[in-house]
mmCIF file of C-alpha atoms and ligand atoms in Angstrom:
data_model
loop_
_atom_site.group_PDB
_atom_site.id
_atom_site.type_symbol
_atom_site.label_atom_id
_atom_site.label_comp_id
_atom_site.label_asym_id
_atom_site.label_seq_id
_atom_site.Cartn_x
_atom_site.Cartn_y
_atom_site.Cartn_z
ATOM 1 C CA UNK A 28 0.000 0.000 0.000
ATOM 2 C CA UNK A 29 1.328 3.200 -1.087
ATOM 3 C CA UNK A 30 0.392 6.628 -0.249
ATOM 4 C CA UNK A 31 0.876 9.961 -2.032
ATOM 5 C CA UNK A 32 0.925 13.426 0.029
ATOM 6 C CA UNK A 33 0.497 17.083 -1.127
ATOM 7 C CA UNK A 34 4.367 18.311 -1.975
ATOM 8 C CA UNK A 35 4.850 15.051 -4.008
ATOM 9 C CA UNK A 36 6.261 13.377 -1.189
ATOM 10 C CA UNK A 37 6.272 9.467 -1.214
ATOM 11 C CA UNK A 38 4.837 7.914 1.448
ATOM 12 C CA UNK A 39 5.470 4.376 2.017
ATOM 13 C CA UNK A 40 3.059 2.979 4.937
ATOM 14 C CA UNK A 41 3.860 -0.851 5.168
ATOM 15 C CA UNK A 42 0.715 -3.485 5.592
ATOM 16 C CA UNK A 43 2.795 -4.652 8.923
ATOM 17 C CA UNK A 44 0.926 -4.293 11.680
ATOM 18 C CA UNK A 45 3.214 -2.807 13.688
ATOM 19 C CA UNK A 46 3.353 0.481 10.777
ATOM 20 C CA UNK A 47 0.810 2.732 12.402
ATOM 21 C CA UNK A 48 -1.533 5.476 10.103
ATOM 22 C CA UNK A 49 0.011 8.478 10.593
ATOM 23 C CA UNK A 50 -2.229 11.980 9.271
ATOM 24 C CA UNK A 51 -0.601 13.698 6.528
ATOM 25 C CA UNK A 52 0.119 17.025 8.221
ATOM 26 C CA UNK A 53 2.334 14.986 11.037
ATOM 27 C CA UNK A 54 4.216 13.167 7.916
ATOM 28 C CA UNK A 55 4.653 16.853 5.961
ATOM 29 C CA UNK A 56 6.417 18.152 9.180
ATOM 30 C CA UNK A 57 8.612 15.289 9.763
ATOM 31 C CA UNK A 58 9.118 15.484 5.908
ATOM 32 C CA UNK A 59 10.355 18.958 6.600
ATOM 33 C CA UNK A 60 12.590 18.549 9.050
ATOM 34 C CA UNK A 61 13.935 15.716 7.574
ATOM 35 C CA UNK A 62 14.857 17.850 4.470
ATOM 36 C CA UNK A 63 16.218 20.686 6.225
ATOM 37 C CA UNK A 64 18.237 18.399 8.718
ATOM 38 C CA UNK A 65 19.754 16.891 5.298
ATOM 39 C CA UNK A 66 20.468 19.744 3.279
ATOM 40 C CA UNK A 67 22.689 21.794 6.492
ATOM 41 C CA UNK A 68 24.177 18.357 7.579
ATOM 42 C CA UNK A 69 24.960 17.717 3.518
ATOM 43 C CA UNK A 70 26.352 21.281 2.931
ATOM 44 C CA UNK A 71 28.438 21.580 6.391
ATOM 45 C CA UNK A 72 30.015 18.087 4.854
ATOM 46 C CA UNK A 73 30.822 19.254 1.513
ATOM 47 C CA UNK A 74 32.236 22.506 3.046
ATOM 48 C CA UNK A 75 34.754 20.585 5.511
ATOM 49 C CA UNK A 76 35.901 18.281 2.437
ATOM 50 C CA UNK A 77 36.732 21.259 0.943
ATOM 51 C CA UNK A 78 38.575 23.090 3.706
ATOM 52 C CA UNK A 79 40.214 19.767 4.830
ATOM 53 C CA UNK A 80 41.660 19.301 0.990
ATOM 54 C CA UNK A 81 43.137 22.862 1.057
ATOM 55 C CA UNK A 82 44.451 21.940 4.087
ATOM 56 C CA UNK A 83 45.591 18.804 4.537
ATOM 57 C CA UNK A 84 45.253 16.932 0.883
ATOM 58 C CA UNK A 85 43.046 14.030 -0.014
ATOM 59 C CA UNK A 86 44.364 11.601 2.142
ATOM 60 C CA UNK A 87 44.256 14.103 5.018
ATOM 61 C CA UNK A 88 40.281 15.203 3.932
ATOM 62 C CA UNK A 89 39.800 11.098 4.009
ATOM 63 C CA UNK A 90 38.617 10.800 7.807
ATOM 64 C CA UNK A 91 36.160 13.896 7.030
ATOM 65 C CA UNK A 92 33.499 12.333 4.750
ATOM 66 C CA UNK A 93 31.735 10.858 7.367
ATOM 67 C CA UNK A 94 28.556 12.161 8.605
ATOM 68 C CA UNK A 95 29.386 13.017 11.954
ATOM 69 C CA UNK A 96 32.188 14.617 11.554
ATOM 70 C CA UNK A 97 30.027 17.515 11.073
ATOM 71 C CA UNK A 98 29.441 18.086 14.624
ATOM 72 C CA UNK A 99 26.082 18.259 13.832
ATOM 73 C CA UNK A 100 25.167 14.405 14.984
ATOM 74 C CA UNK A 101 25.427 14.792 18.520
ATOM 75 C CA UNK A 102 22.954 18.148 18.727
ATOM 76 C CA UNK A 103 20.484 15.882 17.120
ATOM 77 C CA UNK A 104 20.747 12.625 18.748
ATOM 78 C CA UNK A 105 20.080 14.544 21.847
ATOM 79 C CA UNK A 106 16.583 15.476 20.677
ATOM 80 C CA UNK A 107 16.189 11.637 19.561
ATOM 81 C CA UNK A 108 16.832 12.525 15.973
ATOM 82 C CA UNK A 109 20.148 10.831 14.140
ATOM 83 C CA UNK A 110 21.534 11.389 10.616
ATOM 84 C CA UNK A 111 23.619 8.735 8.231
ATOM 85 C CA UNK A 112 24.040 7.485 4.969
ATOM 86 C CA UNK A 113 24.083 4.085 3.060
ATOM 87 C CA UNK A 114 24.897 3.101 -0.192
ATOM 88 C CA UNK A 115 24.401 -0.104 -2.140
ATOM 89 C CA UNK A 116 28.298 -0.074 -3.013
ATOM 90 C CA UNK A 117 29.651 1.065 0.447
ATOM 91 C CA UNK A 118 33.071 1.912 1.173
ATOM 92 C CA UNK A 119 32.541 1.231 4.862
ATOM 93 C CA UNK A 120 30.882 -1.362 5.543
ATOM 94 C CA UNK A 121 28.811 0.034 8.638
ATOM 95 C CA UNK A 122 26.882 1.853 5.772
ATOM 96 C CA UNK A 123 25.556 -0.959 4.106
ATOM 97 C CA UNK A 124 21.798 -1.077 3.560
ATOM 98 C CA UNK A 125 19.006 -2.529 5.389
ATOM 99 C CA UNK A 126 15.847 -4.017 4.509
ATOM 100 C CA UNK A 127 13.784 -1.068 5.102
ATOM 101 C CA UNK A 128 17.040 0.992 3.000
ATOM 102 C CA UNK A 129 16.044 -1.412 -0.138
ATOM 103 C CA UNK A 130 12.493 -0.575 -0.242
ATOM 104 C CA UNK A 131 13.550 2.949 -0.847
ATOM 105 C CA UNK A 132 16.400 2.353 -2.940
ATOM 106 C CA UNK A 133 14.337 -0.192 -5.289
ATOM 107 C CA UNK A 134 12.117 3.068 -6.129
ATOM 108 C CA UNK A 135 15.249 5.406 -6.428
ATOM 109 C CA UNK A 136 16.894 2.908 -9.183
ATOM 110 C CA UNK A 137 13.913 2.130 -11.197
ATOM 111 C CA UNK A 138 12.869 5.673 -11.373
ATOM 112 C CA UNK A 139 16.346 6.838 -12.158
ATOM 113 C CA UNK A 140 17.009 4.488 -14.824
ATOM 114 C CA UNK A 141 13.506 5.703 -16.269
ATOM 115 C CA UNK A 142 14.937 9.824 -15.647
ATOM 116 C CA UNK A 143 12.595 10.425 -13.302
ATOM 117 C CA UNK A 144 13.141 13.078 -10.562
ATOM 118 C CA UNK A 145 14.327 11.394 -6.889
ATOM 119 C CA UNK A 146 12.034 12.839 -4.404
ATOM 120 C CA UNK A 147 12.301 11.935 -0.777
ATOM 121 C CA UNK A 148 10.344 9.720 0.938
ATOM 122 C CA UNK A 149 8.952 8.922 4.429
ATOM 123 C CA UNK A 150 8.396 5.681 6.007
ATOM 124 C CA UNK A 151 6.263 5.682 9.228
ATOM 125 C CA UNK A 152 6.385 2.746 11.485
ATOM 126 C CA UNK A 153 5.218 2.400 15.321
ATOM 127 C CA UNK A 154 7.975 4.049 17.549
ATOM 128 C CA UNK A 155 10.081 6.254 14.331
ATOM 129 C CA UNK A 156 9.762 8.107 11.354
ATOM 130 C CA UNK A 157 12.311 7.530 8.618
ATOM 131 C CA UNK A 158 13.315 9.965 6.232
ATOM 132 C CA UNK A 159 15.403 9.531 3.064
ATOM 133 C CA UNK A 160 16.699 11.425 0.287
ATOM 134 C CA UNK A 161 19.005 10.704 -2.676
ATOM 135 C CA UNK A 162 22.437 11.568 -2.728
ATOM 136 C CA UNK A 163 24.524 12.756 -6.114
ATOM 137 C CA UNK A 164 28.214 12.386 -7.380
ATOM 138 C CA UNK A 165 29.410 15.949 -7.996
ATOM 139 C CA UNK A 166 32.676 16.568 -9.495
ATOM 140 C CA UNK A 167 34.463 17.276 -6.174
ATOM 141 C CA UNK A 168 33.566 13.369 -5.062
ATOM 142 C CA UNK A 169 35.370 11.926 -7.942
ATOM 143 C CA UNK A 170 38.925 12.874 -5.935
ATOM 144 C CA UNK A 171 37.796 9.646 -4.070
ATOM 145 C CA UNK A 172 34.868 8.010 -5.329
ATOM 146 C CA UNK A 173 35.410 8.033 -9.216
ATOM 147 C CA UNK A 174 37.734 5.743 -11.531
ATOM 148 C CA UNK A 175 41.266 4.643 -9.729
ATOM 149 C CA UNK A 176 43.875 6.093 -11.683
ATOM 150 C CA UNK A 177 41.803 8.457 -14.282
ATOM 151 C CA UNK A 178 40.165 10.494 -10.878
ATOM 152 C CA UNK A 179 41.960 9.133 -7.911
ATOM 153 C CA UNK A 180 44.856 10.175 -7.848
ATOM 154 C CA UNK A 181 47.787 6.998 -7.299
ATOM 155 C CA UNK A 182 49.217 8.019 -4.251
ATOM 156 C CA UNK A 183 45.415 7.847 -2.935
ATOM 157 C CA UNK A 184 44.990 4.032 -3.791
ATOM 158 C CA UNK A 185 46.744 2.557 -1.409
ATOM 159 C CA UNK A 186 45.533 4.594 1.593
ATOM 160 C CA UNK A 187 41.905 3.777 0.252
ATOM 161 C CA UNK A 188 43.235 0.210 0.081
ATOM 162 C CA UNK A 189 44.416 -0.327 3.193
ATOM 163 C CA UNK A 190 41.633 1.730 5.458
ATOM 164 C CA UNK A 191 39.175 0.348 3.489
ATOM 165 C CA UNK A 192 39.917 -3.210 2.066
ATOM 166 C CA UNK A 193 35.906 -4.156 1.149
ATOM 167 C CA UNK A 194 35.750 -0.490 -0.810
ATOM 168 C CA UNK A 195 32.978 -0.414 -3.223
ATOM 169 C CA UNK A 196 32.908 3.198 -3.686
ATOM 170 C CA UNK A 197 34.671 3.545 -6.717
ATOM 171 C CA UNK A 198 34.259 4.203 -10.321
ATOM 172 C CA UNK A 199 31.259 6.701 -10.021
ATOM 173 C CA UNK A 200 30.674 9.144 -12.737
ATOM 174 C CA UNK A 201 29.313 12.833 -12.195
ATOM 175 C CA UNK A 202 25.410 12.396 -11.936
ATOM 176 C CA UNK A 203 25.366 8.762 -10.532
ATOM 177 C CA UNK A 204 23.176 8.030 -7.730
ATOM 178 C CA UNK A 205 25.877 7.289 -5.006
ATOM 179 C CA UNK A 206 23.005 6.322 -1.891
ATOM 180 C CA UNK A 207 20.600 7.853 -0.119
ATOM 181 C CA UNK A 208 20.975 10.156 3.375
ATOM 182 C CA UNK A 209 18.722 8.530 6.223
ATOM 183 C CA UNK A 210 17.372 10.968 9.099
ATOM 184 C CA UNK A 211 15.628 8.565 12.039
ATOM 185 C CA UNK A 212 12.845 10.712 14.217
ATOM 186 C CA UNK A 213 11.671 8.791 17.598
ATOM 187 C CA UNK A 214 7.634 9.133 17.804
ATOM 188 C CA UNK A 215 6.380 9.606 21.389
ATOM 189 C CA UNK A 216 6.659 6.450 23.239
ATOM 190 C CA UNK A 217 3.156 5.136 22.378
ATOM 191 C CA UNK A 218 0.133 5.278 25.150
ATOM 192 C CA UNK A 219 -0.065 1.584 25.930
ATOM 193 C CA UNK A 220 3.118 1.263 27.394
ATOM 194 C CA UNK A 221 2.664 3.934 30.000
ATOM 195 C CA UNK A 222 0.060 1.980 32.097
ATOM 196 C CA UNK A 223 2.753 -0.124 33.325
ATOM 197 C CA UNK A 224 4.716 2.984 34.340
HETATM 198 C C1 HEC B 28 38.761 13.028 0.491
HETATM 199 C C2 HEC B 28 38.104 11.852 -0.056
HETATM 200 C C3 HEC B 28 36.600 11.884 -0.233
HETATM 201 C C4 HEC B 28 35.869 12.792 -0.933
HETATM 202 C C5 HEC B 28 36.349 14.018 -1.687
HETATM 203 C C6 HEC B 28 34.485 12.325 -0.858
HETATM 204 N N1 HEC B 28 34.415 11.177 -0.139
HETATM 205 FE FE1 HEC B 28 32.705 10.131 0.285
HETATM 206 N N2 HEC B 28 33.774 8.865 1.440
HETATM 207 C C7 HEC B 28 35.141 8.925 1.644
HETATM 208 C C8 HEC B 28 35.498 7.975 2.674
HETATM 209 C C9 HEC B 28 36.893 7.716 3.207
HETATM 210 C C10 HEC B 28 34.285 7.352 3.076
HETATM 211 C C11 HEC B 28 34.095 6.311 4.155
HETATM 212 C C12 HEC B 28 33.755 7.060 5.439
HETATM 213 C C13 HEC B 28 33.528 6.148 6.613
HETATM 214 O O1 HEC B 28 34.448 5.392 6.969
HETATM 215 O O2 HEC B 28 32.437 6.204 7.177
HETATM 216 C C14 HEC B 28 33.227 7.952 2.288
HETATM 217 C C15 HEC B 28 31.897 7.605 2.421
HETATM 218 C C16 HEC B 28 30.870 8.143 1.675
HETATM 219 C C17 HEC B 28 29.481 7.750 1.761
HETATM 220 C C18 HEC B 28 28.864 6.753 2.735
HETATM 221 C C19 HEC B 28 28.615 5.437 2.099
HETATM 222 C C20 HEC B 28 29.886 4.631 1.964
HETATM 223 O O3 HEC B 28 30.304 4.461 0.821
HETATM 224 O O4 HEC B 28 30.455 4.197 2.982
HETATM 225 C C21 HEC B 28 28.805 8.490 0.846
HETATM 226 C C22 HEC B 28 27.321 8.424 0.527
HETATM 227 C C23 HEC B 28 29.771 9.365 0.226
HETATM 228 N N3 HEC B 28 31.018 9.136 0.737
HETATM 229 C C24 HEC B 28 29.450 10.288 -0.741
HETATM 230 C C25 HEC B 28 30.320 11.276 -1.151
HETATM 231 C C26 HEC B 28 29.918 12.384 -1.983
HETATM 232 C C27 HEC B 28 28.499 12.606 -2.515
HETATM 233 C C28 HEC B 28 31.021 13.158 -2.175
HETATM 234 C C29 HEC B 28 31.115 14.471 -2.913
HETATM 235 C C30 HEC B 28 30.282 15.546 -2.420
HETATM 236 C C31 HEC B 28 32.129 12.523 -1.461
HETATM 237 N N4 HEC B 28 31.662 11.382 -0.856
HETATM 238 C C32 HEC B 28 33.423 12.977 -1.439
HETATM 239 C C33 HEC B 28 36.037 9.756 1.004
HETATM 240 C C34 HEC B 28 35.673 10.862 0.263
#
């Protein structure tokens, strides 16, 4: 079962049981916030890869494409909200996709192989909202994500070889559809449980 909202924003509500029915205006806010949670944690990323490569060089920028490196994960988690990313070809494996990830991603690769605009979608299930969005290879990413040799630069390959042994994350083009961010909200703890309490 499959649910469109106003804004052209996917909603995915599951036939589980355990997926409650959530009212559109809660999903557009969480929708919201996911998106705005995204797009400063996304720039504040690109913006220390940058400084870091000026600074220190590619191999020095390597530690800083990770999500919470931003700073900005520990504000969040502290309002019960967290931030990450997964791809289908990881580098690290900790980013590797989940079951719930695939539903999401399934749509994301069969509408971009048809050119169809990536929107971001919503999943509501009892306790959390989950929020995704696409992510993008832009040029800058191809210093360590694009074709060994042609885009990575050699002295990079071995340092990518020996951090990251299982690396998938190569050989992306400019345009390819490198994974998806995932912002997780906690829902209230739900009424039943606080009779025992
Ligand atoms: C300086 C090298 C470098 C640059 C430039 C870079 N990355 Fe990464 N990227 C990495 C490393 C290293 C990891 C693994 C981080 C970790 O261990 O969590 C990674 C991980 C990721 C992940 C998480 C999924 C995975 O593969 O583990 C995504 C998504 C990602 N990068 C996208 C991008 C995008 C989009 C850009 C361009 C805006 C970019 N990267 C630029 C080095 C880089």
């Amino acid at each position: 079962m499959k649910k469109i909202i106003p804004l052209a924003l996917i909603v995915f509500a599951s036939c589980q049981n355990k997926h409650s029915v959530t009212d559109a205006a809660t999903s557009l806010q969480y929708a919201n916030a996911g998106d705005s949670i995204v797009n400063i944690t996304a720039d504040s990323l690109r913006n220390t890869l940058i400084r870091k490569i000026g600074e220190e060089g590619l191999a020095g920028a390597m530690r800083f494409c990770k999500v919470n490196a931003t700073g900005i994960t520990s504000a969040l988690a502290q309002e019960g909200i967290s931030i990450g990313r997964v791809s289908d070809r990881p580098r690290n494996i900790y980013n590797e996709m989940n079951e719930r990830d695939k539903l999401v991603w399934t749509e994301y690769t069969y509408k971009f192989a048809n050119h169809d605009s990536l929107r971001p979608a919503l999943i509501s299930e009892k306790n959390e909202f989950h929020f995704y969005k696409p992510i993008f290879v832009q040029q800058l990413c191809l210093n360590c994500h694009g074709a060994s040799k042609k885009d990575i630069p050699d002295s990079l390959i071995p340092v990518l070889d020996s951090l990251y042994p299982q690396d998938r994350a190569r050989s992306y083009k400019v345009g390819d559809l490198r994974g998806m961010w995932h912002v997780t909200f906690k829902k209230e703890a739900p009424k039943e449980t606080k009779k025992n309490g």
